[in-house]
mmCIF file of C-alpha atoms in Angstrom:
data_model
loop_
_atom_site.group_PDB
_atom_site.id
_atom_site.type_symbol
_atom_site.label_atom_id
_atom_site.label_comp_id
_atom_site.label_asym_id
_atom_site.label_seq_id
_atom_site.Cartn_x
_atom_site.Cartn_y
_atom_site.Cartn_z
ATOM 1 C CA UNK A 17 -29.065 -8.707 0.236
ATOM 2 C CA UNK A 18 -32.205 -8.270 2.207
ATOM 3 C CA UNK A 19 -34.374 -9.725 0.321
ATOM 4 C CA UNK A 20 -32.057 -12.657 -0.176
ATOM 5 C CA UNK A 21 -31.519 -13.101 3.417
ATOM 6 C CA UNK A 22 -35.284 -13.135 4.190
ATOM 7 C CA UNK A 23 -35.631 -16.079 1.892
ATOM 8 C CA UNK A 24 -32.667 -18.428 3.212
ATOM 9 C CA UNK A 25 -34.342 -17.214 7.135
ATOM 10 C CA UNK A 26 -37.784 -18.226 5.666
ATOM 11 C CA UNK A 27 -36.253 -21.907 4.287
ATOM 12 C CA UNK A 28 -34.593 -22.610 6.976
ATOM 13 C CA UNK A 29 -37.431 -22.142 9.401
ATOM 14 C CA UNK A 30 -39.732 -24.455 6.982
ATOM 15 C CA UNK A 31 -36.602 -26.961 6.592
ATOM 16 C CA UNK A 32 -34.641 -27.013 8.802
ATOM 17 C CA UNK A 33 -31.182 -28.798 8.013
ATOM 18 C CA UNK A 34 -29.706 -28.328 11.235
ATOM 19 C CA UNK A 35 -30.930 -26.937 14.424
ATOM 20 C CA UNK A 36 -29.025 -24.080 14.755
ATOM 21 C CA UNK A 37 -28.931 -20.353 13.267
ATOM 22 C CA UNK A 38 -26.234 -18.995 10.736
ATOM 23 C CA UNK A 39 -25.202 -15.683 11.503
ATOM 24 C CA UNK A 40 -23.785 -13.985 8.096
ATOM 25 C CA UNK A 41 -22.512 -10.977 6.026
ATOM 26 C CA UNK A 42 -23.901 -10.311 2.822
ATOM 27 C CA UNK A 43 -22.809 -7.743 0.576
ATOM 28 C CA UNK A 44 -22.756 -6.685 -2.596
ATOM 29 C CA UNK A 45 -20.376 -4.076 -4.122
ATOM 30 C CA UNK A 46 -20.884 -1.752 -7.276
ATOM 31 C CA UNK A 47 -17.181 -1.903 -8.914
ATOM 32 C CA UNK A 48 -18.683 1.792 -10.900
ATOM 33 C CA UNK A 49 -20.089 3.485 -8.289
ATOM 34 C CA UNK A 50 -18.527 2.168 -5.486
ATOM 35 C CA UNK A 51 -21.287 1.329 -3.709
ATOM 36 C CA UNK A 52 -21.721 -1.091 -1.094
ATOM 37 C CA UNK A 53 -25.167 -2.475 -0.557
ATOM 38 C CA UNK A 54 -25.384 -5.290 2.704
ATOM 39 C CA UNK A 55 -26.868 -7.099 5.418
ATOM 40 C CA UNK A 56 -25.311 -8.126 8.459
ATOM 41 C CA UNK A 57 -27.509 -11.027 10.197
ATOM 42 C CA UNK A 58 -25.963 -11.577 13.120
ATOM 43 C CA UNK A 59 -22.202 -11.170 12.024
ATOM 44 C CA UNK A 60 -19.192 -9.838 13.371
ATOM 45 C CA UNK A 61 -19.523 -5.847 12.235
ATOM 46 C CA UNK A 62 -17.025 -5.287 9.626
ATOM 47 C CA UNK A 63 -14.481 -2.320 10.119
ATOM 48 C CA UNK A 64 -15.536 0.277 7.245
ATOM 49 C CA UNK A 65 -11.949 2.869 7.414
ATOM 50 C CA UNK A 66 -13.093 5.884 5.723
ATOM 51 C CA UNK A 67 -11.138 9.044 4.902
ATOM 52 C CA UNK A 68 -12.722 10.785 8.029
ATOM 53 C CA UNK A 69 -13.199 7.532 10.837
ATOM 54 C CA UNK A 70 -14.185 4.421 11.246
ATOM 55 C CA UNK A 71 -17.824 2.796 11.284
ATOM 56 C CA UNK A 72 -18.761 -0.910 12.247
ATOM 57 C CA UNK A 73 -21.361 -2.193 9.960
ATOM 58 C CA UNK A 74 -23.003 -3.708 12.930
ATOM 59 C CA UNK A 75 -25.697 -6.442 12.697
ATOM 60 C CA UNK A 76 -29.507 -4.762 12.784
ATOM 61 C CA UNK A 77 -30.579 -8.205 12.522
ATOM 62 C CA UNK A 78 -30.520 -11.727 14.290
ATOM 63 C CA UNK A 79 -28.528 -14.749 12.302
ATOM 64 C CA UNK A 80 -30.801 -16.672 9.930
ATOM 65 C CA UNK A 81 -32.984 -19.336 11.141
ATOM 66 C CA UNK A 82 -33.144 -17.343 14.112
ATOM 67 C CA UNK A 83 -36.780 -16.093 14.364
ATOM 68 C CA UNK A 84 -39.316 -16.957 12.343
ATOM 69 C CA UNK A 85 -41.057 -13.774 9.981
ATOM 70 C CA UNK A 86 -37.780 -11.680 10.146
ATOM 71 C CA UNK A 87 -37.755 -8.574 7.749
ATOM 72 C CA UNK A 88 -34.429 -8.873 6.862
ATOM 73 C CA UNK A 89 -33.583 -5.028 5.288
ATOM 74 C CA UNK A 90 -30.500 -4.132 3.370
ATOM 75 C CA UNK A 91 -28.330 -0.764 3.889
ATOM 76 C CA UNK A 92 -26.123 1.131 1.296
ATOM 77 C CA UNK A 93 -22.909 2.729 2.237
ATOM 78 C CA UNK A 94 -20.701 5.089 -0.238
ATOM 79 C CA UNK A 95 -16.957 4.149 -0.909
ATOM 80 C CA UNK A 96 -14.368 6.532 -1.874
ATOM 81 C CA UNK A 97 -10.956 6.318 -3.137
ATOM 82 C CA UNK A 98 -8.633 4.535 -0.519
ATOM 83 C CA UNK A 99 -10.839 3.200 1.796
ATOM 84 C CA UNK A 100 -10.719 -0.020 3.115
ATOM 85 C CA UNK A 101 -13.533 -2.663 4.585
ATOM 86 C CA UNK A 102 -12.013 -5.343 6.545
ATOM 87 C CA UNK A 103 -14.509 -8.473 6.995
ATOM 88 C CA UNK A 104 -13.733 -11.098 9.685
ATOM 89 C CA UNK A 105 -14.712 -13.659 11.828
ATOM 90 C CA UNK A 106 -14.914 -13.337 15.174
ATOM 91 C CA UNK A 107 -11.991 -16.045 15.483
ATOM 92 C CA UNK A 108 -9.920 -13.321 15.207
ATOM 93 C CA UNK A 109 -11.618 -11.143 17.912
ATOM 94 C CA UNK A 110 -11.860 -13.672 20.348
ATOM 95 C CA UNK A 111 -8.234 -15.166 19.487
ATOM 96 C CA UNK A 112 -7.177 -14.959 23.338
ATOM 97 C CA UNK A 113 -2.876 -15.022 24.571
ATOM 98 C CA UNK A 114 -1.802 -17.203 27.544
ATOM 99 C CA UNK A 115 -3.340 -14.433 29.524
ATOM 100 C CA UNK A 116 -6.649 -15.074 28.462
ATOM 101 C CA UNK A 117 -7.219 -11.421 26.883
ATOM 102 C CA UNK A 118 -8.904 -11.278 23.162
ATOM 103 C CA UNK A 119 -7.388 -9.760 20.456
ATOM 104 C CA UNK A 120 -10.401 -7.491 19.912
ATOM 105 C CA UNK A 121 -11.526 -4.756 17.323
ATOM 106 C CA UNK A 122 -8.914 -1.958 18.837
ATOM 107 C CA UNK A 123 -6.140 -4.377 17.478
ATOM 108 C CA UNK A 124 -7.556 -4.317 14.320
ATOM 109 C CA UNK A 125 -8.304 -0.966 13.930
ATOM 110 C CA UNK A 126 -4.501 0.079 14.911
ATOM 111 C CA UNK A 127 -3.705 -2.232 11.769
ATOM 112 C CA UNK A 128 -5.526 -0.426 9.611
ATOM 113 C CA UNK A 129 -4.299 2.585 10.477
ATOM 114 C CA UNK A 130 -0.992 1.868 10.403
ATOM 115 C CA UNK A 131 -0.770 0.211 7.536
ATOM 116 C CA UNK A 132 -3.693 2.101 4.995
ATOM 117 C CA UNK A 133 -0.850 2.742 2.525
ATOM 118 C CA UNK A 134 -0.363 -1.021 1.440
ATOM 119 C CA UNK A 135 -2.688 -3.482 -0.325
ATOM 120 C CA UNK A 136 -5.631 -5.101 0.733
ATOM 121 C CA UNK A 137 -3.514 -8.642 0.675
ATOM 122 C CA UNK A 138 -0.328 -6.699 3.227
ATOM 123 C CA UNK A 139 -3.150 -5.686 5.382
ATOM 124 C CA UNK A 140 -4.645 -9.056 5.376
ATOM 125 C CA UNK A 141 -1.499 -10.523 5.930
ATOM 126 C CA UNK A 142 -0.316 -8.376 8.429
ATOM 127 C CA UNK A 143 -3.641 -9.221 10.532
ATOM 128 C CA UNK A 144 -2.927 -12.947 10.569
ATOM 129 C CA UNK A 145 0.473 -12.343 11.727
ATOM 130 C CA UNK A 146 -0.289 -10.059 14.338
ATOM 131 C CA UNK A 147 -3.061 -12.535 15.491
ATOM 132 C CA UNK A 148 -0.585 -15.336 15.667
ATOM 133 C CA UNK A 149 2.302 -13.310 17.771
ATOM 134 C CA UNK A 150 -0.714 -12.708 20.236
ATOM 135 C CA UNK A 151 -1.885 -15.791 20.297
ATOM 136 C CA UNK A 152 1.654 -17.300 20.712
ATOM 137 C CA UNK A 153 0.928 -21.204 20.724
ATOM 138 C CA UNK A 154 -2.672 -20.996 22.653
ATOM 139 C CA UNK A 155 -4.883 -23.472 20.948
ATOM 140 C CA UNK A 156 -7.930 -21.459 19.098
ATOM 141 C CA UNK A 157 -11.441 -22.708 19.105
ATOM 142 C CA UNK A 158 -12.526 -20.995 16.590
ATOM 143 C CA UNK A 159 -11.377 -20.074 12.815
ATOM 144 C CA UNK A 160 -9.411 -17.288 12.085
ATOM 145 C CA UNK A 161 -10.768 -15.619 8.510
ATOM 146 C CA UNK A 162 -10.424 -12.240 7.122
ATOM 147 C CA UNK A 163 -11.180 -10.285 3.591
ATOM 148 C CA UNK A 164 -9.382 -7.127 2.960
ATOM 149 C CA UNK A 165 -11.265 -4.874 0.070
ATOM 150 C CA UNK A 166 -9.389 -1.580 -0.686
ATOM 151 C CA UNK A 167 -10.216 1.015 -2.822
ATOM 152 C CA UNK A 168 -7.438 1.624 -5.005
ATOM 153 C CA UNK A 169 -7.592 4.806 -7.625
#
């Protein structure tokens, strides 16, 4: 993912289609040994739940298109049986109520945890839902996206 990410960061500096950055999460994962091999330029940190805790595979880098001569450098984490990586946007951590108070990554994290015994797609599904009841009818700015992946025996 690195060295993919250093080549979209180098084209978009030489070419630039629009003047902004793209923050992103690239990852590729090993369906046989369960590995997990990324790069997070800029992104919302995914929530890794492992057996043990929880780890946020926070961005070491700026988005693409950012800075010009980035080194852009991937990272491998292990899976195991039953753990779960939830991926989102941060739609759904800045989703604010009436009251003006984000939904935020604690939220999320008490969804995990309560519901680590059902399928990546409840989980997913349960998220959404819980970001709608706090977010009542207040109009969003932003999208709302999430991937579940779950490690099922």
């Amino acid at each position: 993912p690195g060295t993919t990410l250093n080549k979209l960061n180098t084209m978009l500096i030489q070419h630039p289609i629009i003047n902004k950055f793209i923050p992103l999460f690239y990852a590729i994962l090993d369906p046989i040994t369960l590995t997990l091999t990324y790069c997070n330029a800029g992104h919302e940190a995914p929530i890794w739940k492992s057996q043990k805790n929880y780890k946020f595979l926070n961005a070491q880098n700026l988005p693409i298109g950012a800075e010009k001569n980035k080194n852009y450098k991937s990272k491998k984490i292990q899976l195991s049986k039953n753990d779960i990586l939830l991926l989102f946007t941060d739609g759904i951590t800045e989703a604010k109520n009436k009251n003006n108070i984000p939904f935020g990554t604690t939220k999320i994290k008490k969804i995990i945890t309560k519901n680590k015994l059902k399928t990546a797609k409840e989980i997913t599904s349960i998220l959404y839902e819980e970001v709608k009841k706090h977010t009542n009818i207040t109009i969003q700015n932003d999208d709302i996206t999430a991937i579940t992946i779950k490690i099922t025996p």
